[in-house]
Structures are given as structure tokens and as C-alpha cells.
């Protein structure tokens, strides 16, 4: 047995801000994917995944909600038969490994699921996001539900606010010199501790003021520029955002990358920002000249996400 594929996602803009109701833009990333599979003799990763699915089943069994119901008997049977989630999406890298898993379980076992083929009204999207938030909380303690939503729909998603999300189109990629890329920090990040640090920072009035007046303003401007294809304005705003993140989100940036981050801002070869909650995993990079950025970051592993 092999289920449909679900892809990784990249939150281009909006990390942390979406917790506080600012805009966000997430796109599917088809280089990494996962699917439910079944095998009789499980070893290593597959065995671990099967045990993880069993814990997830126990969590879903106890869920008291009026959003979704699951065919739990069928799920339990399949887990007992050796079902696991076969995924190339690196865990703890900020590109939605648990999101793809949640999407695949919802797709196969939700009894009254909202499908990708129906007319996705705003109400349906909100309901899906709330359902996924509740499901994915098993993995992170607190989830926006955005990763599974993106993986499930396999469409770019624009978050205007918690109650206003829509599937959107993004400008088609060009064969230009500019690029959005992933920089591999080669260390795993944990979402929950990072979100806890953020929540503690939110108790500080100065931090809240910075978030509203700078972080959210630049994030919203970046999203608008990206969707409209205003590339030169986009890079100006990404640079401002990169500076604000370096100044105020240091704990979320692995120590080894503080100088690398700073170098990008000083040389304008590239600008870095968090990819997901940070603390490790991937860091997102933006550059007007990918060859130059590659040279500047020649000691690191880079991977292209989108070309300008």
C-alpha cells in the first residue's frame, strides 16, 4: 500500500508574525515529500515512524472536537499492519515534516473531509486550518495549522489574518539571476522551545512595539512586493526585515550564523531570514545575484527554492 504524496512547504514570510495575526505567505516545496506506506518487516526509521503513528492515533482517539471525525478503527488496523510515513522531508528543518504527515492522515482517515477539488471558500479554509492546528499540536505543543494546510492543498497560501486566508497565485519563476534559497545550518531545530522563547519575549512591551511597528510592517511589505513581482522594492524590504530579525530574534538564529547573517546585510550579496521557527534547520536566503551569493557562502550547502 502506498498513499498519495504530500510535499514540504516553505513559509516565505510571516514566521512568528502569524502567531500575532500578521500576514504570511507559504508555498509548497516539491523537492521534499512523504507518503503513507505499509510493509511487513519494519526496521530503523520505518519502525520509529510506525511507533510515532501509534502515539498520534492515541492522541486523535482522545480528541474532543466538533471539527472532524476519523475512521479510527481503520487507522488502528493499518498501524498494526505496519503502516509508516515514508518521507524525504528533513525533520526539525522548518519545512513542514509533521505538516505533510498530518495532511496524509487527514486525507486518508477523516470521514467528512474537505477535498481539494471542491470550491474552497474562506470558511472551508478556516475550518481546515483549525482542524490541522488541532491535529499538529500533537507534534509541536502549539501549531498554526498552516504547514499541513499548505501540504494538503499543494497551493501557495496567503494569510491575511487568522480569520482570513486564501489560496493565491505567485509570479511564475524567471530565468533571472536572483533567487530565494535555503541555507543548511546542519543542525536540527526544535519548534516548541523557540515558540516558548518568543512567547516570553512577547511579555516585553518594547519587543511587542518592535513586532508591530517594524517586523509586521516589513513582512507585509515583502509579501505585497513578492506577489506583485516588485523585485527591487522586495530586496529593500527583505534587507530591513533581515536587520530586524538579527537584532531581535538572536536566540532563534544558530550562533555560528550570526556573523554570516551580518555579512549579508553589510555586503548586500544576500539577505537571510528565519525559515519556520529557527533554532537550526534551514535558513532562508534572498539574493539579487545567486552566483555572487553562492561564492560568498561557498562553505555552506545551498538549495534554490525560487528564481527571479
XYZ file of C-alpha atoms in Angstrom:
308
model
C 0.000 0.000 0.000
C 1.184 3.468 -0.841
C -0.777 6.679 -0.277
C -0.679 9.952 -2.248
C 2.362 12.209 -1.935
C 2.362 15.279 0.276
C 5.003 17.955 -0.157
C 7.144 20.096 2.110
C 6.311 23.764 2.492
C 8.262 26.963 2.864
C 6.913 29.907 4.795
C 8.487 32.660 2.718
C 7.281 35.395 5.048
C 5.416 35.576 8.333
C 7.262 33.345 10.821
C 6.244 34.345 14.376
C 4.186 37.234 12.992
C 1.334 34.889 12.089
C 1.095 33.832 15.731
C 0.249 37.500 16.360
C -2.095 37.869 13.384
C 0.157 39.485 10.785
C 0.374 38.416 7.166
C 2.135 35.303 5.955
C 2.898 33.641 2.633
C 3.597 29.918 2.336
C 4.451 27.982 -0.816
C 4.715 24.236 -1.497
C 8.261 22.936 -1.968
C 8.200 19.866 -4.189
C 11.846 18.833 -3.691
C 10.838 17.012 -0.482
C 7.812 14.807 0.034
C 6.267 11.998 2.040
C 3.592 9.284 1.738
C 1.979 6.633 3.926
C 3.263 3.142 3.140
C 2.870 -0.323 4.624
C 5.497 -3.035 4.998
C 5.576 -6.322 6.925
C 9.060 -6.171 8.331
C 9.810 -2.699 9.611
C 13.297 -1.625 10.531
C 15.030 1.579 11.620
C 13.260 4.754 10.553
C 10.109 2.944 9.386
C 9.716 1.261 12.779
C 10.182 4.590 14.567
C 7.601 6.189 12.277
C 5.140 3.350 12.931
C 5.501 3.855 16.708
C 5.072 7.590 16.225
C 1.863 6.970 14.248
C 0.602 4.805 17.080
C 1.135 7.648 19.578
C -0.595 10.010 17.139
C -3.524 7.557 16.914
C -3.834 7.586 20.735
C -3.851 11.402 20.637
C -6.546 11.532 17.924
C -8.633 8.974 19.823
C -8.792 11.281 22.858
C -9.512 14.456 20.852
C -12.804 16.003 21.847
C -13.822 18.221 18.953
C -16.641 19.074 16.587
C -14.394 19.869 13.608
C -13.543 16.436 12.314
C -14.107 12.730 12.904
C -11.791 9.932 11.854
C -12.159 6.301 10.916
C -10.062 5.327 13.938
C -10.611 1.570 13.600
C -9.179 1.607 10.106
C -6.237 3.762 11.259
C -5.503 1.401 14.162
C -5.672 -1.644 11.855
C -3.316 -0.081 9.303
C -0.795 0.855 12.004
C -0.917 -2.713 13.330
C -0.284 -3.944 9.758
C 2.965 -1.961 9.585
C 1.975 1.440 8.226
C 4.612 4.174 8.400
C 5.237 7.596 6.872
C 7.979 7.370 4.280
C 9.367 10.876 3.951
C 12.358 12.690 2.455
C 11.421 15.882 4.363
C 14.141 16.522 6.962
C 12.740 16.764 10.487
C 13.412 19.875 12.550
C 14.351 21.872 9.450
C 11.394 24.261 9.302
C 9.890 22.966 6.069
C 6.898 21.056 7.380
C 7.798 17.412 8.036
C 4.973 16.945 10.561
C 2.663 19.018 8.324
C 2.938 16.515 5.482
C 2.249 13.643 7.876
C -0.843 15.369 9.319
C -2.128 16.094 5.795
C -1.729 12.451 4.784
C -3.599 11.144 7.878
C -6.436 13.637 7.356
C -6.650 12.744 3.670
C -6.929 9.001 4.326
C -8.881 8.791 7.585
C -11.077 11.901 8.036
C -14.631 10.706 7.444
C -16.130 14.005 6.288
C -13.052 15.629 4.795
C -12.966 18.836 2.794
C -11.343 17.940 -0.513
C -9.027 19.943 -2.716
C -11.458 19.543 -5.617
C -14.380 21.378 -4.060
C -14.878 25.129 -4.067
C -12.552 26.218 -1.267
C -14.500 29.024 0.370
C -12.874 31.069 3.101
C -14.984 29.227 5.703
C -13.723 25.864 4.462
C -10.108 27.051 4.545
C -10.552 28.372 8.089
C -12.121 25.066 9.155
C -9.297 23.077 7.539
C -6.645 25.264 9.180
C -8.332 24.893 12.615
C -8.555 21.107 12.146
C -4.896 20.872 11.162
C -3.868 23.156 14.028
C -5.549 20.798 16.482
C -4.010 17.712 14.873
C -0.473 19.110 14.546
C -0.437 20.342 18.149
C 0.469 16.739 18.978
C 3.913 17.385 17.457
C 4.655 20.975 18.474
C 2.558 21.861 21.511
C 1.132 24.804 19.544
C 0.567 24.869 15.805
C -0.946 27.414 13.427
C -2.134 24.559 11.184
C -0.551 26.285 8.210
C 2.059 23.617 7.344
C -0.471 20.788 6.939
C -2.859 23.131 5.098
C -0.165 24.012 2.595
C 0.864 20.397 2.198
C -2.735 19.210 1.832
C -3.747 21.766 -0.787
C -0.334 21.965 -2.510
C -1.060 25.615 -3.332
C 0.539 28.903 -2.260
C -1.403 30.267 0.714
C -1.751 33.893 1.682
C -2.569 34.539 5.326
C -4.126 37.974 5.728
C -5.092 37.315 9.349
C -6.195 34.357 11.475
C -9.703 34.572 10.073
C -8.762 35.494 6.528
C -6.708 33.076 4.468
C -6.831 32.360 0.755
C -5.172 30.230 -1.874
C -3.160 32.564 -4.082
C -1.044 32.636 -7.216
C 2.610 33.668 -7.209
C 4.500 35.138 -10.176
C 5.951 32.405 -12.376
C 9.661 31.836 -11.993
C 12.061 33.568 -14.356
C 15.471 32.534 -15.629
C 16.962 35.548 -13.875
C 19.982 35.969 -11.623
C 18.028 36.473 -8.420
C 16.864 33.646 -6.170
C 15.285 32.553 -2.932
C 17.419 29.758 -1.499
C 17.794 27.506 1.525
C 20.992 27.569 3.578
C 21.564 24.382 5.558
C 22.635 25.113 9.159
C 23.374 21.385 9.544
C 21.764 21.329 12.960
C 18.255 20.336 13.938
C 15.875 22.941 15.328
C 13.084 22.276 17.829
C 9.893 24.270 17.278
C 8.427 24.213 20.787
C 11.372 25.796 22.702
C 11.660 28.520 20.037
C 7.956 29.365 20.281
C 8.300 29.465 24.083
C 11.198 31.953 23.806
C 9.040 34.079 21.507
C 6.064 33.969 23.894
C 8.310 35.079 26.760
C 9.681 37.936 24.657
C 6.098 38.993 23.924
C 5.711 39.908 27.612
C 8.150 42.763 26.979
C 6.458 45.954 25.804
C 9.477 47.070 23.734
C 9.514 43.748 21.883
C 5.771 43.977 21.166
C 6.228 47.511 19.848
C 9.086 46.388 17.563
C 6.970 43.484 16.329
C 4.022 45.689 15.407
C 5.896 48.692 14.077
C 8.837 47.071 12.295
C 8.629 43.297 11.925
C 4.987 43.165 10.776
C 5.344 46.275 8.586
C 8.333 44.865 6.680
C 6.803 41.385 6.472
C 3.584 42.747 4.960
C 5.568 44.907 2.513
C 7.693 41.884 1.445
C 4.570 39.820 0.772
C 2.987 42.572 -1.299
C 6.197 43.079 -3.311
C 6.651 39.348 -3.885
C 3.069 38.774 -5.071
C 3.176 41.792 -7.380
C 6.628 40.934 -8.710
C 8.184 44.229 -7.498
C 11.639 42.702 -7.210
C 13.770 45.795 -6.487
C 11.402 47.010 -3.766
C 11.255 43.454 -2.368
C 15.000 43.300 -1.749
C 14.944 46.645 0.074
C 12.250 45.357 2.399
C 13.900 41.944 2.872
C 17.095 43.742 3.946
C 15.152 45.746 6.571
C 13.458 42.550 7.760
C 16.809 40.733 7.954
C 18.224 43.525 10.162
C 15.202 43.489 12.493
C 15.403 39.700 12.878
C 19.142 39.795 13.626
C 18.616 42.489 16.256
C 15.569 40.975 17.959
C 15.454 37.220 17.267
C 19.063 36.239 18.082
C 18.132 33.118 20.118
C 16.359 31.739 17.018
C 19.496 32.134 14.872
C 22.147 29.443 15.468
C 25.259 31.105 16.967
C 27.501 30.048 14.102
C 25.345 32.103 11.715
C 25.223 35.496 13.465
C 28.307 36.669 11.550
C 27.137 35.117 8.261
C 23.816 36.944 8.692
C 25.593 40.231 9.384
C 27.901 39.760 6.375
C 24.928 39.512 4.027
C 23.489 42.803 5.289
C 26.865 44.565 5.006
C 27.842 43.290 1.546
C 24.310 43.116 0.016
C 25.380 39.767 -1.533
C 22.372 38.093 0.130
C 19.907 38.643 2.982
C 18.942 35.948 5.462
C 15.732 35.348 7.370
C 14.246 32.609 9.508
C 12.686 29.619 7.810
C 9.989 28.460 10.223
C 10.741 28.829 13.912
C 14.535 28.831 13.580
C 16.966 27.408 16.120
C 18.547 25.264 13.407
C 17.369 23.565 10.241
C 17.214 25.732 7.157
C 17.747 29.474 6.979
C 16.041 31.264 4.102
C 18.153 33.437 1.818
C 17.254 36.092 -0.764
C 19.720 37.360 -3.345
C 19.670 39.501 -6.483
C 22.655 37.551 -7.794
C 22.707 33.866 -6.906
C 26.197 33.252 -8.319
C 27.591 36.003 -6.091
C 25.727 34.644 -3.050
C 26.988 31.144 -3.797
C 30.566 32.446 -3.884
C 30.046 34.405 -0.679
C 28.562 31.324 1.050
C 30.849 28.757 -0.571
C 31.413 26.896 2.719
C 27.703 26.114 3.069
C 25.128 23.908 1.382
C 22.595 25.940 -0.594
C 19.460 24.874 -2.443
C 17.320 27.006 -4.763
C 13.633 27.467 -3.948
C 12.560 30.115 -6.464
C 14.181 32.173 -9.248
C 13.620 35.817 -10.110
